[in-house]
Amino acid sequence: MKKLVILTGAGMSAESGISTFRDSGGLWERYPVEQVATPEGYAANPKLVIDFYNTRRKELLHVHPNEGHKLIASLEDFFDVTVITQNVDNLHERAGNKKVIHLHGELTKVTSSLQPNNPAYIKTLSPDEYEVKMGDVAPDGSQLRPFIVWFGEPVPMIEQAICHAEQADIFVIIGTSLNVYPAAGLLNYVPDSVPVYLIDPKEVTIHSTRHVHVIREKASNGMKELKNILLNNN
């Protein structure tokens, strides 16, 4: 079974109604990144940051995987699929994907403010726990913080993602501007002989000389086209 590796970004979940950060009207226009997505912002005003992610978390209660998510999950019948996502939502898992690597953390998890990447302190929240409050503490006594990789923090899962990129037989990029590193650099680890597909309605600047098959569509329509291509070529 061929190894299919799919890198997804905000455009993957946009059709589900998840607020994007970079688009016009996106979250960065309403919430400066320095305030809600950096260790410094959290240190300056932890309540603001915790409330921001409480709101993002509660969005998950009202959104559902879109057709694009479901089509990716359906490819597990034909390929060994690994999804590497920059998204912090749980829509890939809810659609049925079994192997999902979250580069930037997961909204449905919280962790220690002192040791955020210590597995002993990472907790998955049930929907009735989505409202985290000041004073809710991890086992080490520190405030529970979102299990999110903020700007300026290391990306613990990048090494695992690189290993999958290096082993890919097919590599697909969906709904990402390829501007955020280290995720944007994963294409550099994909073997030269491996076909690469990119699905995005907008023009994406690819910092590589390799050939990329571009499908200029949103995630759902692009995935319909891609599934036909992959199954006909498999």
Coordinates of C-alpha atoms in Angstrom, one line a residue:
M1 CA 0.0 0.0 0.0
K2 CA 1.5 3.4 -1.0
K3 CA 2.2 5.9 1.6
L4 CA 0.1 9.1 1.2
V5 CA 1.2 12.1 3.3
I6 CA -1.1 15.1 3.4
L7 CA -0.1 18.5 4.8
T8 CA -3.2 20.6 5.7
G9 CA -3.6 24.2 6.8
A10 CA -6.4 26.7 7.6
G11 CA -8.0 26.4 4.2
M12 CA -8.8 22.7 5.0
S13 CA -11.2 23.7 7.8
A14 CA -12.5 27.0 6.5
E15 CA -15.4 25.3 4.7
S16 CA -16.4 23.9 8.1
G17 CA -16.7 27.4 9.5
I18 CA -13.6 27.4 11.6
S19 CA -12.2 31.0 11.9
T20 CA -9.0 31.4 10.0
F21 CA -6.2 33.7 11.2
R22 CA -4.6 35.2 8.1
D23 CA -7.5 35.9 5.7
S24 CA -9.3 39.2 5.5
G25 CA -11.5 39.5 8.6
G26 CA -9.5 36.7 10.2
L27 CA -8.6 36.3 13.8
W28 CA -5.3 38.2 13.5
E29 CA -7.2 41.4 12.6
R30 CA -9.3 41.1 15.8
Y31 CA -6.6 39.7 18.1
P32 CA -3.0 40.7 17.7
V33 CA -0.8 37.6 17.4
E34 CA 1.5 39.0 20.1
Q35 CA -1.4 39.0 22.6
V36 CA -2.8 35.5 22.1
A37 CA -0.2 33.4 20.4
T38 CA 3.1 34.0 22.0
P39 CA 4.6 33.0 25.4
E40 CA 5.1 36.8 26.1
G41 CA 1.4 37.5 25.5
Y42 CA 0.4 34.6 27.9
A43 CA 2.8 35.9 30.6
A44 CA 1.4 39.4 30.3
N45 CA -2.3 38.5 30.3
P46 CA -3.0 34.8 30.9
K47 CA -6.8 35.3 31.3
L48 CA -7.1 37.0 27.9
V49 CA -5.3 34.1 26.3
I50 CA -7.2 31.4 28.1
D51 CA -10.5 33.1 27.3
F52 CA -9.5 33.4 23.6
Y53 CA -8.8 29.6 23.4
N54 CA -12.0 28.8 25.3
T55 CA -13.9 30.6 22.6
R56 CA -12.0 28.8 19.8
R57 CA -12.6 25.5 21.6
K58 CA -16.3 26.1 21.9
E59 CA -16.5 26.6 18.1
L60 CA -15.8 22.9 17.8
L61 CA -19.1 22.1 19.3
H62 CA -20.9 23.8 16.4
V63 CA -18.8 22.7 13.4
H64 CA -18.4 19.5 11.6
P65 CA -15.9 17.8 9.2
N66 CA -16.5 19.0 5.6
E67 CA -16.5 16.9 2.5
G68 CA -12.8 17.5 2.1
H69 CA -12.1 16.0 5.5
K70 CA -14.3 13.0 4.7
L71 CA -12.7 12.4 1.3
I72 CA -9.2 12.4 3.0
A73 CA -10.5 9.8 5.5
S74 CA -11.9 7.7 2.7
L75 CA -8.5 7.4 1.1
E76 CA -7.4 5.1 4.0
D77 CA -9.2 2.4 2.1
F78 CA -6.7 2.7 -0.6
F79 CA -3.5 4.2 0.9
D80 CA -1.4 4.3 4.1
V81 CA -2.5 7.8 5.0
T82 CA -0.8 10.2 7.4
V83 CA -2.2 13.7 7.9
I84 CA 0.2 16.4 9.0
T85 CA -1.8 19.4 10.0
Q86 CA -1.1 22.9 11.1
N87 CA -4.7 23.1 12.3
V88 CA -5.5 22.8 16.0
D89 CA -9.1 21.5 15.5
N90 CA -10.1 17.9 15.7
L91 CA -11.9 17.7 12.4
H92 CA -9.6 15.2 10.7
E93 CA -10.0 12.8 13.6
R94 CA -13.8 13.3 13.6
A95 CA -13.9 12.5 9.9
G96 CA -12.2 9.2 10.6
N97 CA -8.5 9.7 10.0
K98 CA -6.5 7.4 12.2
K99 CA -3.0 8.9 11.9
V100 CA -2.9 12.7 12.4
I101 CA 0.2 14.7 13.4
H102 CA -0.7 18.1 14.9
L103 CA 2.3 20.4 14.4
H104 CA 0.8 23.4 16.3
G105 CA -1.0 21.6 19.1
E106 CA -4.6 20.7 19.8
L107 CA -7.4 22.8 21.0
T108 CA -9.1 20.0 22.9
K109 CA -6.0 19.6 25.1
V110 CA -4.5 21.6 28.0
T111 CA -1.2 21.3 29.7
S112 CA 1.1 22.6 32.4
S113 CA 2.3 26.2 32.0
L114 CA 5.7 25.1 33.3
Q115 CA 6.2 21.9 31.3
P116 CA 3.9 22.2 28.3
N117 CA 5.4 19.3 26.4
N118 CA 5.6 16.8 29.3
P119 CA 3.1 14.0 28.4
A120 CA 2.3 13.5 32.1
Y121 CA 0.7 17.0 32.2
I122 CA -1.2 16.9 28.8
K123 CA -4.9 16.5 29.4
T124 CA -7.7 15.9 26.8
L125 CA -10.8 17.9 27.7
S126 CA -14.3 16.5 27.2
P127 CA -16.8 18.9 25.7
D128 CA -18.2 19.8 29.2
E129 CA -14.7 20.9 30.2
Y130 CA -14.1 23.3 27.3
E131 CA -14.3 26.3 29.6
V132 CA -10.9 26.5 31.3
K133 CA -10.7 29.1 34.2
M134 CA -7.9 30.9 36.0
G135 CA -7.1 28.7 39.0
D136 CA -7.5 25.4 37.1
V137 CA -4.1 23.8 37.6
A138 CA -2.0 21.0 36.2
P139 CA -0.7 18.2 38.5
D140 CA 2.5 20.3 39.0
G141 CA 0.5 23.1 40.4
S142 CA 0.9 25.5 37.5
Q143 CA -2.0 27.1 35.6
L144 CA -3.5 24.9 32.9
R145 CA -2.7 26.5 29.5
P146 CA -3.8 25.6 26.0
F147 CA -1.8 22.8 24.4
I148 CA -0.9 25.1 21.5
V149 CA 2.5 25.7 20.0
W150 CA 2.8 29.5 20.1
F151 CA 5.1 31.6 18.0
G152 CA 8.6 31.4 19.4
E153 CA 8.1 28.0 20.9
P154 CA 9.7 24.8 19.6
V155 CA 7.6 22.5 17.4
P156 CA 8.0 19.1 19.0
M157 CA 6.2 17.1 16.3
I158 CA 8.3 18.4 13.4
E159 CA 10.9 15.6 13.5
Q160 CA 8.1 13.0 13.2
A161 CA 6.5 14.9 10.4
I162 CA 9.9 15.1 8.5
C163 CA 10.2 11.3 8.8
H164 CA 6.8 10.8 7.2
A165 CA 7.6 13.3 4.4
E166 CA 10.9 11.5 3.7
Q167 CA 8.9 8.2 3.3
A168 CA 6.1 9.5 1.2
D169 CA 5.1 7.9 -2.1
I170 CA 2.6 10.7 -2.7
F171 CA 2.6 14.2 -1.0
V172 CA -0.4 16.5 -0.9
I173 CA -0.6 20.1 0.3
I174 CA -4.1 21.5 1.1
G175 CA -5.1 25.0 2.2
T176 CA -1.9 26.4 3.5
S177 CA 0.0 29.4 2.3
L178 CA 3.4 27.7 2.9
N179 CA 4.5 30.8 4.8
V180 CA 4.8 29.3 8.3
Y181 CA 7.9 27.4 9.1
P182 CA 8.9 24.7 9.9
A183 CA 5.8 23.2 8.3
A184 CA 6.4 25.0 5.0
G185 CA 9.8 23.3 4.8
L186 CA 8.4 19.8 4.8
L187 CA 8.3 19.8 1.0
N188 CA 12.1 19.9 1.0
Y189 CA 12.2 16.5 2.6
V190 CA 9.9 14.8 0.0
P191 CA 12.0 12.6 -2.4
D192 CA 12.4 14.2 -5.8
S193 CA 10.7 11.2 -7.6
V194 CA 7.5 11.6 -5.5
P195 CA 4.5 13.3 -7.1
V196 CA 3.3 16.5 -5.3
Y197 CA -0.2 17.9 -5.4
L198 CA -1.4 21.3 -4.1
I199 CA -5.0 22.2 -3.5
D200 CA -5.8 25.8 -2.9
P201 CA -8.2 28.4 -4.5
K202 CA -5.5 31.0 -4.2
E203 CA -2.1 31.2 -5.8
V204 CA 0.5 29.8 -3.5
T205 CA 4.2 30.6 -3.8
I206 CA 6.2 27.4 -3.7
H207 CA 9.8 27.9 -2.7
S208 CA 11.0 24.9 -4.7
T209 CA 12.0 24.1 -8.3
R210 CA 10.2 20.8 -8.3
H211 CA 7.0 20.2 -10.3
V212 CA 3.8 20.5 -8.3
H213 CA 0.4 19.6 -9.8
V214 CA -1.9 22.5 -8.7
I215 CA -5.6 22.1 -8.3
R216 CA -7.1 25.6 -7.9
E217 CA -10.1 24.7 -5.8
K218 CA -11.2 24.8 -2.2
A219 CA -10.6 21.8 -0.1
S220 CA -13.7 19.8 -0.8
N221 CA -13.9 20.2 -4.6
G222 CA -10.1 19.9 -4.8
M223 CA -10.2 16.6 -2.9
K224 CA -12.9 15.2 -5.2
E225 CA -10.6 15.9 -8.2
L226 CA -7.6 14.6 -6.4
K227 CA -9.2 11.4 -5.3
N228 CA -10.1 10.6 -8.9
I229 CA -6.6 11.3 -10.0
L230 CA -5.0 9.1 -7.3
L231 CA -7.4 6.2 -7.7
N232 CA -6.9 6.2 -11.5
N233 CA -3.1 6.3 -11.1
N234 CA -2.9 3.8 -8.2

